[in-house]
PDB file of C-alpha atoms in Angstrom:
ATOM      1  CA  MET A   1     106.734  77.503 121.076  1.00 49.00           C
ATOM      2  CA  LYS A   2     104.854  80.708 120.263  1.00 47.00           C
ATOM      3  CA  SER A   3     104.707  81.742 123.675  1.00 48.00           C
ATOM      4  CA  ASN A   4     108.368  81.115 124.211  1.00 51.00           C
ATOM      5  CA  LEU A   5     109.281  83.483 121.386  1.00 50.00           C
ATOM      6  CA  LEU A   6     107.631  85.843 121.756  1.00 45.00           C
ATOM      7  CA  LEU A   7     108.754  86.015 125.435  1.00 42.00           C
ATOM      8  CA  LEU A   8     112.257  85.691 123.533  1.00 48.00           C
ATOM      9  CA  CYS A   9     111.745  88.632 122.007  1.00 51.00           C
ATOM     10  CA  LEU A  10     109.916  90.945 124.547  1.00 44.00           C
ATOM     11  CA  ALA A  11     113.039  89.663 126.022  1.00 48.00           C
ATOM     12  CA  VAL A  12     115.400  91.406 123.280  1.00 47.00           C
ATOM     13  CA  LEU A  13     113.540  94.914 123.552  1.00 44.00           C
ATOM     14  CA  LEU A  14     114.274  95.129 127.338  1.00 42.00           C
ATOM     15  CA  GLY A  15     120.820 111.407 120.634  1.00 33.00           C
ATOM     16  CA  SER A  16     122.259 112.143 117.639  1.00 35.00           C
ATOM     17  CA  VAL A  17     122.576 112.211 114.223  1.00 38.00           C
ATOM     18  CA  SER A  18     124.915 109.059 112.319  1.00 45.00           C
ATOM     19  CA  CYS A  19     126.259 107.801 109.314  1.00 48.00           C
ATOM     20  CA  LYS A  20     124.226 105.000 108.478  1.00 54.00           C
ATOM     21  CA  LYS A  21     125.679 103.163 104.730  1.00 52.00           C
ATOM     22  CA  GLY A  22     122.735 101.436 103.341  1.00 56.00           C
ATOM     23  CA  GLY A  23     123.497  97.680 102.351  1.00 69.00           C
ATOM     24  CA  SER A  24     126.341  97.550 104.536  1.00 86.00           C
ATOM     25  CA  VAL A  25     127.221  95.160 107.286  1.00 93.00           C
ATOM     26  CA  LYS A  26     128.253  97.175 110.493  1.00 95.00           C
ATOM     27  CA  SER A  27     127.616  95.488 114.144  1.00 95.00           C
ATOM     28  CA  THR A  28     125.990  96.911 117.207  1.00 96.00           C
ATOM     29  CA  ILE A  29     127.727  97.623 120.521  1.00 95.00           C
ATOM     30  CA  ASN A  30     127.871  94.256 121.932  1.00 94.00           C
ATOM     31  CA  GLY A  31     128.934  92.532 118.083  1.00 93.00           C
ATOM     32  CA  HIS A  32     125.154  91.552 117.056  1.00 94.00           C
ATOM     33  CA  LYS A  33     125.954  92.191 113.008  1.00 95.00           C
ATOM     34  CA  TYR A  34     123.175  94.611 111.068  1.00 97.00           C
ATOM     35  CA  THR A  35     122.785  95.570 107.762  1.00 96.00           C
ATOM     36  CA  ILE A  36     120.520  98.823 106.700  1.00 96.00           C
ATOM     37  CA  VAL A  37     117.885  97.675 103.914  1.00 96.00           C
ATOM     38  CA  GLN A  38     116.320 100.901 103.554  1.00 95.00           C
ATOM     39  CA  ASP A  39     117.812 104.120 104.818  1.00 95.00           C
ATOM     40  CA  GLU A  40     116.437 107.736 105.952  1.00 95.00           C
ATOM     41  CA  ASN A  41     117.303 110.578 106.559  1.00 94.00           C
ATOM     42  CA  GLY A  42     117.236 112.169 110.576  1.00 95.00           C
ATOM     43  CA  PRO A  43     117.857 111.670 113.638  1.00 96.00           C
ATOM     44  CA  ASN A  44     118.242 108.048 115.324  1.00 97.00           C
ATOM     45  CA  ALA A  45     116.706 106.943 118.198  1.00 97.00           C
ATOM     46  CA  LYS A  46     118.337 107.516 121.819  1.00 96.00           C
ATOM     47  CA  GLU A  47     117.897 106.902 124.952  1.00 96.00           C
ATOM     48  CA  GLY A  48     114.160 108.015 126.222  1.00 97.00           C
ATOM     49  CA  ASP A  49     112.798 107.705 123.191  1.00 98.00           C
ATOM     50  CA  TYR A  50     109.321 106.062 122.101  1.00 98.00           C
ATOM     51  CA  VAL A  51     109.966 104.055 119.191  1.00 98.00           C
ATOM     52  CA  TYR A  52     107.481 102.973 117.234  1.00 98.00           C
ATOM     53  CA  PHE A  53     108.077  99.440 115.555  1.00 98.00           C
ATOM     54  CA  THR A  54     108.125  96.689 113.649  1.00 97.00           C
ATOM     55  CA  TYR A  55     109.613  93.134 113.624  1.00 96.00           C
ATOM     56  CA  MET A  56     109.946  89.974 111.652  1.00 93.00           C
ATOM     57  CA  VAL A  57     111.577  87.020 113.375  1.00 92.00           C
ATOM     58  CA  ARG A  58     113.642  84.463 110.756  1.00 91.00           C
ATOM     59  CA  ALA A  59     114.896  80.684 111.123  1.00 88.00           C
ATOM     60  CA  LYS A  60     116.775  80.066 108.215  1.00 80.00           C
ATOM     61  CA  ASP A  61     114.405  80.724 105.125  1.00 78.00           C
ATOM     62  CA  SER A  62     111.012  80.558 107.235  1.00 81.00           C
ATOM     63  CA  VAL A  63     109.278  83.534 109.427  1.00 83.00           C
ATOM     64  CA  VAL A  64     108.972  81.733 113.334  1.00 83.00           C
ATOM     65  CA  PHE A  65     106.950  84.918 114.631  1.00 86.00           C
ATOM     66  CA  ASN A  66     105.978  88.338 113.684  1.00 88.00           C
ATOM     67  CA  SER A  67     105.075  91.114 115.562  1.00 91.00           C
ATOM     68  CA  ALA A  68     101.896  92.162 114.059  1.00 85.00           C
ATOM     69  CA  MET A  69     100.207  89.403 115.241  1.00 79.00           C
ATOM     70  CA  GLN A  70     100.461  90.686 118.735  1.00 80.00           C
ATOM     71  CA  ALA A  71     100.112  94.880 117.750  1.00 85.00           C
ATOM     72  CA  PRO A  72     100.309  96.689 114.428  1.00 88.00           C
ATOM     73  CA  VAL A  73     103.061  98.583 116.072  1.00 95.00           C
ATOM     74  CA  ILE A  74     105.395  97.986 119.064  1.00 96.00           C
ATOM     75  CA  LYS A  75     105.793 100.930 120.640  1.00 97.00           C
ATOM     76  CA  PHE A  76     108.507 100.644 123.560  1.00 91.00           C
ATOM     77  CA  LYS A  77     110.700 103.250 125.574  1.00 97.00           C
ATOM     78  CA  LEU A  78     114.302 103.219 125.032  1.00 97.00           C
ATOM     79  CA  PRO A  79     116.541 102.549 127.832  1.00 95.00           C
ATOM     80  CA  LYS A  80     120.155 102.697 128.248  1.00 94.00           C
ATOM     81  CA  ILE A  81     122.045 100.707 125.752  1.00 93.00           C
ATOM     82  CA  GLU A  82     125.142  99.193 127.850  1.00 92.00           C
ATOM     83  CA  LYS A  83     127.885  97.350 126.502  1.00 93.00           C
ATOM     84  CA  THR A  84     128.080  93.790 127.937  1.00 91.00           C
ATOM     85  CA  ASP A  85     130.657  91.304 128.305  1.00 87.00           C
ATOM     86  CA  ASP A  86     127.201  88.222 128.904  1.00 83.00           C
ATOM     87  CA  LEU A  87     125.966  88.113 125.030  1.00 77.00           C
ATOM     88  CA  THR A  88     123.314  86.497 126.678  1.00 77.00           C
ATOM     89  CA  LYS A  89     121.669  90.109 128.491  1.00 81.00           C
ATOM     90  CA  SER A  90     122.844  91.451 125.023  1.00 88.00           C
ATOM     91  CA  GLN A  91     119.835  93.411 123.154  1.00 91.00           C
ATOM     92  CA  PRO A  92     119.732  92.471 119.831  1.00 95.00           C
ATOM     93  CA  ILE A  93     116.879  94.975 118.651  1.00 96.00           C
ATOM     94  CA  LEU A  94     117.321  97.750 121.032  1.00 96.00           C
ATOM     95  CA  GLU A  95     121.390  97.666 119.862  1.00 96.00           C
ATOM     96  CA  LEU A  96     119.912  97.910 116.255  1.00 97.00           C
ATOM     97  CA  LEU A  97     117.028 101.121 117.128  1.00 97.00           C
ATOM     98  CA  ILE A  98     119.499 103.292 118.150  1.00 97.00           C
ATOM     99  CA  ASN A  99     121.660 103.057 114.863  1.00 96.00           C
ATOM    100  CA  MET A 100     118.392 104.088 113.059  1.00 97.00           C
ATOM    101  CA  SER A 101     116.523 106.490 112.422  1.00 97.00           C
ATOM    102  CA  LYS A 102     112.402 107.095 111.368  1.00 97.00           C
ATOM    103  CA  GLY A 103     111.664 105.032 108.390  1.00 97.00           C
ATOM    104  CA  ASP A 104     114.819 102.686 108.334  1.00 97.00           C
ATOM    105  CA  SER A 105     114.525  99.080 107.882  1.00 97.00           C
ATOM    106  CA  ALA A 106     117.257  96.622 108.472  1.00 97.00           C
ATOM    107  CA  THR A 107     117.946  93.395 109.686  1.00 97.00           C
ATOM    108  CA  VAL A 108     120.185  92.102 112.708  1.00 97.00           C
ATOM    109  CA  SER A 109     121.355  88.973 113.373  1.00 95.00           C
ATOM    110  CA  HIS A 110     121.164  86.875 117.011  1.00 92.00           C
ATOM    111  CA  VAL A 111     124.201  84.319 117.324  1.00 89.00           C
ATOM    112  CA  ILE A 112     121.805  81.581 120.177  1.00 85.00           C
ATOM    113  CA  ASP A 113     122.907  78.955 122.252  1.00 81.00           C
ATOM    114  CA  GLU A 114     121.123  75.539 123.024  1.00 82.00           C
ATOM    115  CA  ASN A 115     119.281  76.926 125.881  1.00 80.00           C
ATOM    116  CA  VAL A 116     117.416  79.674 123.293  1.00 76.00           C
ATOM    117  CA  LYS A 117     117.118  76.819 120.910  1.00 77.00           C
ATOM    118  CA  LYS A 118     115.090  74.653 123.658  1.00 77.00           C
ATOM    119  CA  GLN A 119     112.798  77.672 124.397  1.00 75.00           C
ATOM    120  CA  ILE A 120     112.173  78.396 120.809  1.00 71.00           C
ATOM    121  CA  GLY A 121     111.870  74.571 119.597  1.00 74.00           C
ATOM    122  CA  ILE A 122     113.713  74.957 117.262  1.00 75.00           C
ATOM    123  CA  PRO A 123     116.683  72.839 118.034  1.00 76.00           C
ATOM    124  CA  ASP A 124     118.395  72.438 114.177  1.00 82.00           C
ATOM    125  CA  ILE A 125     119.644  76.414 113.961  1.00 86.00           C
ATOM    126  CA  SER A 126     122.672  78.565 115.201  1.00 87.00           C
ATOM    127  CA  GLN A 127     121.006  81.786 114.794  1.00 90.00           C
ATOM    128  CA  LEU A 128     117.976  83.968 113.922  1.00 92.00           C
ATOM    129  CA  GLU A 129     117.011  87.053 112.030  1.00 95.00           C
ATOM    130  CA  TYR A 130     115.326  90.330 112.893  1.00 95.00           C
ATOM    131  CA  ASP A 131     113.740  92.055 110.771  1.00 97.00           C
ATOM    132  CA  VAL A 132     113.065  95.468 112.168  1.00 98.00           C
ATOM    133  CA  LYS A 133     110.897  98.506 110.925  1.00 98.00           C
ATOM    134  CA  LEU A 134     111.246 101.819 112.263  1.00 98.00           C
ATOM    135  CA  VAL A 135     107.955 103.080 111.992  1.00 98.00           C
ATOM    136  CA  ASP A 136     108.746 106.205 114.752  1.00 98.00           C
ATOM    137  CA  ILE A 137     110.392 108.005 116.928  1.00 98.00           C
ATOM    138  CA  LYS A 138     108.301 110.430 119.080  1.00 98.00           C
ATOM    139  CA  THR A 139     108.651 111.945 123.008  1.00 97.00           C
ATOM    140  CA  GLU A 140     107.266 110.840 126.616  1.00 96.00           C
ATOM    141  CA  ALA A 141     104.634 113.772 125.533  1.00 97.00           C
ATOM    142  CA  GLU A 142     103.652 112.920 122.162  1.00 98.00           C
ATOM    143  CA  TYR A 143     103.813 108.559 123.625  1.00 98.00           C
ATOM    144  CA  THR A 144     101.241 110.228 126.082  1.00 98.00           C
ATOM    145  CA  ALA A 145      98.386 111.493 123.812  1.00 98.00           C
ATOM    146  CA  ASP A 146      98.917 108.969 121.785  1.00 97.00           C
ATOM    147  CA  MET A 147      97.822 106.021 124.245  1.00 97.00           C
ATOM    148  CA  GLU A 148      94.842 108.246 124.945  1.00 97.00           C
ATOM    149  CA  VAL A 149      93.697 108.638 121.412  1.00 97.00           C
ATOM    150  CA  GLU A 150      93.943 104.537 121.068  1.00 95.00           C
ATOM    151  CA  ALA A 151      92.403 103.767 124.258  1.00 95.00           C
ATOM    152  CA  LYS A 152      89.629 105.749 123.423  1.00 96.00           C
ATOM    153  CA  GLU A 153      88.839 104.230 120.039  1.00 94.00           C
ATOM    154  CA  ARG A 154      89.374 100.713 121.319  1.00 92.00           C
ATOM    155  CA  ASN A 155      87.350 100.919 123.601  1.00 95.00           C
ATOM    156  CA  GLU A 156      85.226 102.218 121.374  1.00 96.00           C
ATOM    157  CA  LYS A 157      85.354 100.067 118.822  1.00 93.00           C
ATOM    158  CA  ILE A 158      85.625  96.618 122.155  1.00 94.00           C
ATOM    159  CA  ALA A 159      81.373  98.416 122.118  1.00 96.00           C
ATOM    160  CA  VAL A 160      81.082  97.872 118.852  1.00 95.00           C
ATOM    161  CA  SER A 161      82.387  94.627 118.288  1.00 93.00           C
ATOM    162  CA  GLN A 162      80.445  93.523 121.174  1.00 95.00           C
ATOM    163  CA  ALA A 163      77.185  94.340 120.279  1.00 96.00           C
ATOM    164  CA  LEU A 164      77.350  92.418 117.221  1.00 93.00           C
ATOM    165  CA  VAL A 165      78.079  89.028 119.452  1.00 93.00           C
ATOM    166  CA  PRO A 166      74.273  88.010 120.442  1.00 94.00           C
ATOM    167  CA  GLU A 167      73.464  88.005 117.095  1.00 93.00           C
ATOM    168  CA  ILE A 168      76.639  86.056 116.169  1.00 91.00           C
ATOM    169  CA  GLU A 169      76.049  83.548 118.932  1.00 91.00           C
ATOM    170  CA  LYS A 170      71.908  82.750 117.289  1.00 92.00           C
ATOM    171  CA  SER A 171      73.312  82.209 114.094  1.00 91.00           C
ATOM    172  CA  ILE A 172      76.101  79.450 115.002  1.00 89.00           C
ATOM    173  CA  LYS A 173      73.251  78.163 117.148  1.00 90.00           C
ATOM    174  CA  MET A 174      71.207  77.829 113.792  1.00 91.00           C
ATOM    175  CA  THR A 175      73.524  76.187 111.930  1.00 91.00           C
ATOM    176  CA  ILE A 176      74.937  73.934 114.058  1.00 89.00           C
ATOM    177  CA  GLU A 177      70.865  73.005 114.192  1.00 91.00           C
ATOM    178  CA  ASP A 178      70.392  73.210 110.759  1.00 92.00           C
ATOM    179  CA  PHE A 179      73.618  70.790 110.002  1.00 89.00           C
ATOM    180  CA  LYS A 180      72.680  67.890 112.963  1.00 89.00           C
ATOM    181  CA  SER A 181      68.876  68.074 111.276  1.00 93.00           C
ATOM    182  CA  GLY A 182      70.570  67.972 107.598  1.00 92.00           C
ATOM    183  CA  LYS A 183      68.863  71.297 106.813  1.00 94.00           C
ATOM    184  CA  ASN A 184      72.966  72.837 105.337  1.00 90.00           C
ATOM    185  CA  LYS A 185      73.499  69.650 103.633  1.00 90.00           C
ATOM    186  CA  ASP A 186      73.157  70.681 100.628  1.00 93.00           C
ATOM    187  CA  GLN A 187      75.341  74.391 101.282  1.00 93.00           C
ATOM    188  CA  LEU A 188      78.154  71.927 103.027  1.00 92.00           C
ATOM    189  CA  ILE A 189      82.173  72.119 100.896  1.00 94.00           C
ATOM    190  CA  SER A 190      84.108  69.116 102.181  1.00 93.00           C
ATOM    191  CA  THR A 191      87.858  68.465 101.633  1.00 93.00           C
ATOM    192  CA  GLU A 192      90.229  65.721 101.776  1.00 92.00           C
ATOM    193  CA  SER A 193      91.874  66.690 105.057  1.00 90.00           C
ATOM    194  CA  GLY A 194      88.363  66.162 107.135  1.00 88.00           C
ATOM    195  CA  LEU A 195      87.624  70.009 106.424  1.00 90.00           C
ATOM    196  CA  LYS A 196      83.828  70.924 106.777  1.00 91.00           C
ATOM    197  CA  TYR A 197      82.650  74.198 106.094  1.00 92.00           C
ATOM    198  CA  ILE A 198      79.608  76.478 104.672  1.00 92.00           C
ATOM    199  CA  VAL A 199      80.209  79.967 102.649  1.00 92.00           C
ATOM    200  CA  HIS A 200      77.375  82.949 103.864  1.00 91.00           C
ATOM    201  CA  THR A 201      79.463  85.426 102.098  1.00 90.00           C
ATOM    202  CA  THR A 202      81.615  86.188  99.594  1.00 92.00           C
ATOM    203  CA  GLY A 203      84.161  88.020  99.622  1.00 89.00           C
ATOM    204  CA  SER A 204      85.375  89.946  96.495  1.00 89.00           C
ATOM    205  CA  GLY A 205      89.282  90.213  97.342  1.00 87.00           C
ATOM    206  CA  ALA A 206      91.807  88.385  96.138  1.00 90.00           C
ATOM    207  CA  LYS A 207      92.480  84.894  98.274  1.00 91.00           C
ATOM    208  CA  PRO A 208      95.449  85.588 100.649  1.00 89.00           C
ATOM    209  CA  GLU A 209      98.823  83.876  99.965  1.00 89.00           C
ATOM    210  CA  ILE A 210     101.017  81.244 101.759  1.00 89.00           C
ATOM    211  CA  GLY A 211     103.121  83.448 104.036  1.00 83.00           C
ATOM    212  CA  LYS A 212     101.228  86.741 104.121  1.00 84.00           C
ATOM    213  CA  LEU A 213      99.526  88.227 107.454  1.00 84.00           C
ATOM    214  CA  VAL A 214      95.879  87.453 107.468  1.00 88.00           C
ATOM    215  CA  SER A 215      93.164  89.213 109.992  1.00 88.00           C
ATOM    216  CA  VAL A 216      89.754  87.678 111.306  1.00 89.00           C
ATOM    217  CA  ASN A 217      87.553  87.941 113.498  1.00 90.00           C
ATOM    218  CA  TYR A 218      85.907  84.173 114.984  1.00 90.00           C
ATOM    219  CA  TYR A 219      83.507  82.625 117.247  1.00 91.00           C
ATOM    220  CA  GLY A 220      84.649  79.274 118.618  1.00 86.00           C
ATOM    221  CA  SER A 221      81.994  76.718 119.744  1.00 87.00           C
ATOM    222  CA  LEU A 222      81.402  73.089 120.558  1.00 84.00           C
ATOM    223  CA  MET A 223      78.162  71.352 118.829  1.00 85.00           C
ATOM    224  CA  ASP A 224      76.263  71.850 121.995  1.00 84.00           C
ATOM    225  CA  GLY A 225      76.376  75.756 121.160  1.00 85.00           C
ATOM    226  CA  THR A 226      78.938  76.341 124.213  1.00 85.00           C
ATOM    227  CA  ARG A 227      80.949  78.813 122.740  1.00 86.00           C
ATOM    228  CA  PHE A 228      84.900  78.753 124.030  1.00 82.00           C
ATOM    229  CA  ASP A 229      86.701  81.339 122.896  1.00 85.00           C
ATOM    230  CA  ASP A 230      85.704  84.653 120.255  1.00 89.00           C
ATOM    231  CA  SER A 231      87.333  87.966 118.972  1.00 90.00           C
ATOM    232  CA  TRP A 232      84.232  89.485 118.824  1.00 90.00           C
ATOM    233  CA  SER A 233      84.159  89.530 123.151  1.00 92.00           C
ATOM    234  CA  ARG A 234      87.250  91.234 123.017  1.00 90.00           C
ATOM    235  CA  GLY A 235      86.998  93.786 120.311  1.00 89.00           C
ATOM    236  CA  GLN A 236      90.568  93.246 118.276  1.00 86.00           C
ATOM    237  CA  GLU A 237      90.892  90.693 115.470  1.00 87.00           C
ATOM    238  CA  PHE A 238      92.943  88.375 115.257  1.00 87.00           C
ATOM    239  CA  SER A 239      96.152  87.547 112.770  1.00 86.00           C
ATOM    240  CA  PHE A 240      98.574  85.116 111.688  1.00 85.00           C
ATOM    241  CA  PRO A 241     100.619  84.009 108.835  1.00 86.00           C
ATOM    242  CA  LEU A 242      98.562  81.654 106.624  1.00 89.00           C
ATOM    243  CA  GLY A 243      99.659  78.289 106.318  1.00 89.00           C
ATOM    244  CA  GLN A 244     102.379  78.356 109.099  1.00 83.00           C
ATOM    245  CA  GLY A 245     101.060  75.300 111.284  1.00 82.00           C
ATOM    246  CA  GLN A 246     100.430  78.502 113.856  1.00 81.00           C
ATOM    247  CA  VAL A 247      96.784  77.953 114.445  1.00 84.00           C
ATOM    248  CA  ILE A 248      94.534  75.048 114.756  1.00 82.00           C
ATOM    249  CA  LYS A 249      95.105  72.341 111.838  1.00 81.00           C
ATOM    250  CA  GLY A 250      92.312  73.607 109.267  1.00 84.00           C
ATOM    251  CA  TRP A 251      92.102  77.117 109.916  1.00 86.00           C
ATOM    252  CA  ASP A 252      95.328  77.185 107.456  1.00 89.00           C
ATOM    253  CA  GLU A 253      93.690  75.093 105.430  1.00 92.00           C
ATOM    254  CA  GLY A 254      90.101  76.962 105.436  1.00 91.00           C
ATOM    255  CA  VAL A 255      91.275  80.986 105.233  1.00 91.00           C
ATOM    256  CA  ALA A 256      93.322  80.439 102.554  1.00 93.00           C
ATOM    257  CA  LEU A 257      89.785  79.223 100.311  1.00 93.00           C
ATOM    258  CA  LEU A 258      88.164  82.043 100.689  1.00 91.00           C
ATOM    259  CA  PRO A 259      88.558  85.690  98.947  1.00 91.00           C
ATOM    260  CA  ILE A 260      89.123  88.786 101.816  1.00 90.00           C
ATOM    261  CA  GLY A 261      85.667  89.813 102.928  1.00 90.00           C
ATOM    262  CA  SER A 262      84.659  86.182 102.907  1.00 91.00           C
ATOM    263  CA  LYS A 263      82.254  84.991 106.131  1.00 91.00           C
ATOM    264  CA  ALA A 264      81.919  81.066 106.246  1.00 91.00           C
ATOM    265  CA  THR A 265      81.587  78.451 108.911  1.00 91.00           C
ATOM    266  CA  PHE A 266      83.967  75.421 109.430  1.00 90.00           C
ATOM    267  CA  LEU A 267      83.292  72.345 111.151  1.00 87.00           C
ATOM    268  CA  PHE A 268      86.724  71.082 112.375  1.00 83.00           C
ATOM    269  CA  LEU A 269      87.781  67.842 113.572  1.00 78.00           C
ATOM    270  CA  MET A 270      87.833  67.300 117.554  1.00 73.00           C
ATOM    271  CA  HIS A 271      91.303  66.658 117.326  1.00 69.00           C
ATOM    272  CA  TRP A 272      92.371  69.940 115.879  1.00 74.00           C
ATOM    273  CA  LEU A 273      90.946  71.231 118.647  1.00 67.00           C
ATOM    274  CA  MET A 274      93.099  68.614 120.926  1.00 66.00           C
ATOM    275  CA  GLU A 275      96.362  69.734 120.104  1.00 61.00           C
ATOM    276  CA  ARG A 276      95.287  73.350 121.539  1.00 58.00           C
ATOM    277  CA  LEU A 277      93.100  73.158 123.830  1.00 56.00           C
ATOM    278  CA  ASP A 278      92.499  71.311 127.012  1.00 49.00           C
ATOM    279  CA  LEU A 279      88.614  69.660 126.341  1.00 42.00           C
ATOM    280  CA  LEU A 280      88.968  66.807 126.308  1.00 39.00           C
ATOM    281  CA  GLN A 281      86.590  65.682 129.252  1.00 44.00           C
ATOM    282  CA  ARG A 282      83.901  68.438 126.965  1.00 44.00           C
ATOM    283  CA  SER A 283      84.139  66.528 123.655  1.00 39.00           C
ATOM    284  CA  ARG A 284      83.825  63.479 125.764  1.00 39.00           C
ATOM    285  CA  GLN A 285      80.551  64.716 127.123  1.00 41.00           C
ATOM    286  CA  ASN A 286      79.400  65.931 124.111  1.00 40.00           C
ATOM    287  CA  GLN A 287      79.837  62.839 122.274  1.00 37.00           C
ATOM    288  CA  THR A 288      80.233  64.231 118.497  1.00 40.00           C
ATOM    289  CA  SER A 289      83.788  64.388 116.439  1.00 44.00           C
ATOM    290  CA  PHE A 290      83.602  68.300 115.242  1.00 48.00           C
ATOM    291  CA  PHE A 291      83.634  71.169 116.756  1.00 52.00           C
ATOM    292  CA  MET A 292      82.051  74.967 114.723  1.00 54.00           C
ATOM    293  CA  TRP A 293      84.217  77.831 113.896  1.00 60.00           C
ATOM    294  CA  ARG A 294      82.727  80.814 111.893  1.00 63.00           C
ATOM    295  CA  SER A 295      85.164  83.050 110.416  1.00 61.00           C
ATOM    296  CA  THR A 296      85.283  86.463 109.176  1.00 58.00           C
ATOM    297  CA  VAL A 297      88.694  87.111 107.027  1.00 54.00           C
ATOM    298  CA  LEU A 298      89.277  90.636 107.713  1.00 57.00           C
ATOM    299  CA  ASN A 299      91.986  91.744 105.021  1.00 52.00           C
ATOM    300  CA  LYS A 300      95.700  90.288 104.185  1.00 49.00           C
ATOM    301  CA  ASN A 301      99.045  91.918 104.943  1.00 51.00           C
TER     302      ASN A 301
END
């Protein structure tokens, strides 16, 4: 569902000073209802501008997607916004952005049809709400300069992160051996769901709240030490809304137990992984009901 919703949102994404009255309901060029929640002075975004923004998608009272899971800020060149008689081709977020200035926050409604309901896997809703924050508006030259700086910083971060992988792999394999031999059984904590975990470092921060966005570094391994995924190799933390069922079962539970800054190893039931990944053949070869997941809880939003 999440990938389909992302594709939908990206499709939705594909000058002058206006008078914005915060709190009042208005309509975009193609009739999507919107409300300016936070109204800042300044020129509205226009065709050709690079808009830096974040958005969250809600269905009724549930958050079904948060753009921060993909990138801290979405950066996008505004195309020409035109009126259309085919509302399935309309672009609610883009139509909203041309009515916003830097610093504005707003919500736009998107009435969806049966095809969209099937795409996102939520059949019992009639519309989605997009909460949008316009962080900045840049020229093409400013955007290009930003991309050059970001590329340099990203490459440096990846190099530092990848350098940590050998030591993490060594630690993971040692934890697996200690688990098999029973050496770390006194450190092992079990929950009613079947989750087992070992806390290596307890963070000094508060525990993350359900529904809030958390960022983690992780290393996933089968019980023979075979890596199947990790964030350190990519040099990019993984973010997700806690307790919303958007990650492997048990990860929601485990991360919620840890204060920010903690480092822990989770042992997840193999069938939890089967719900997400096609590793059935591999798990049979291992003849084990667990897999290992080392996580570092970095922050919350």
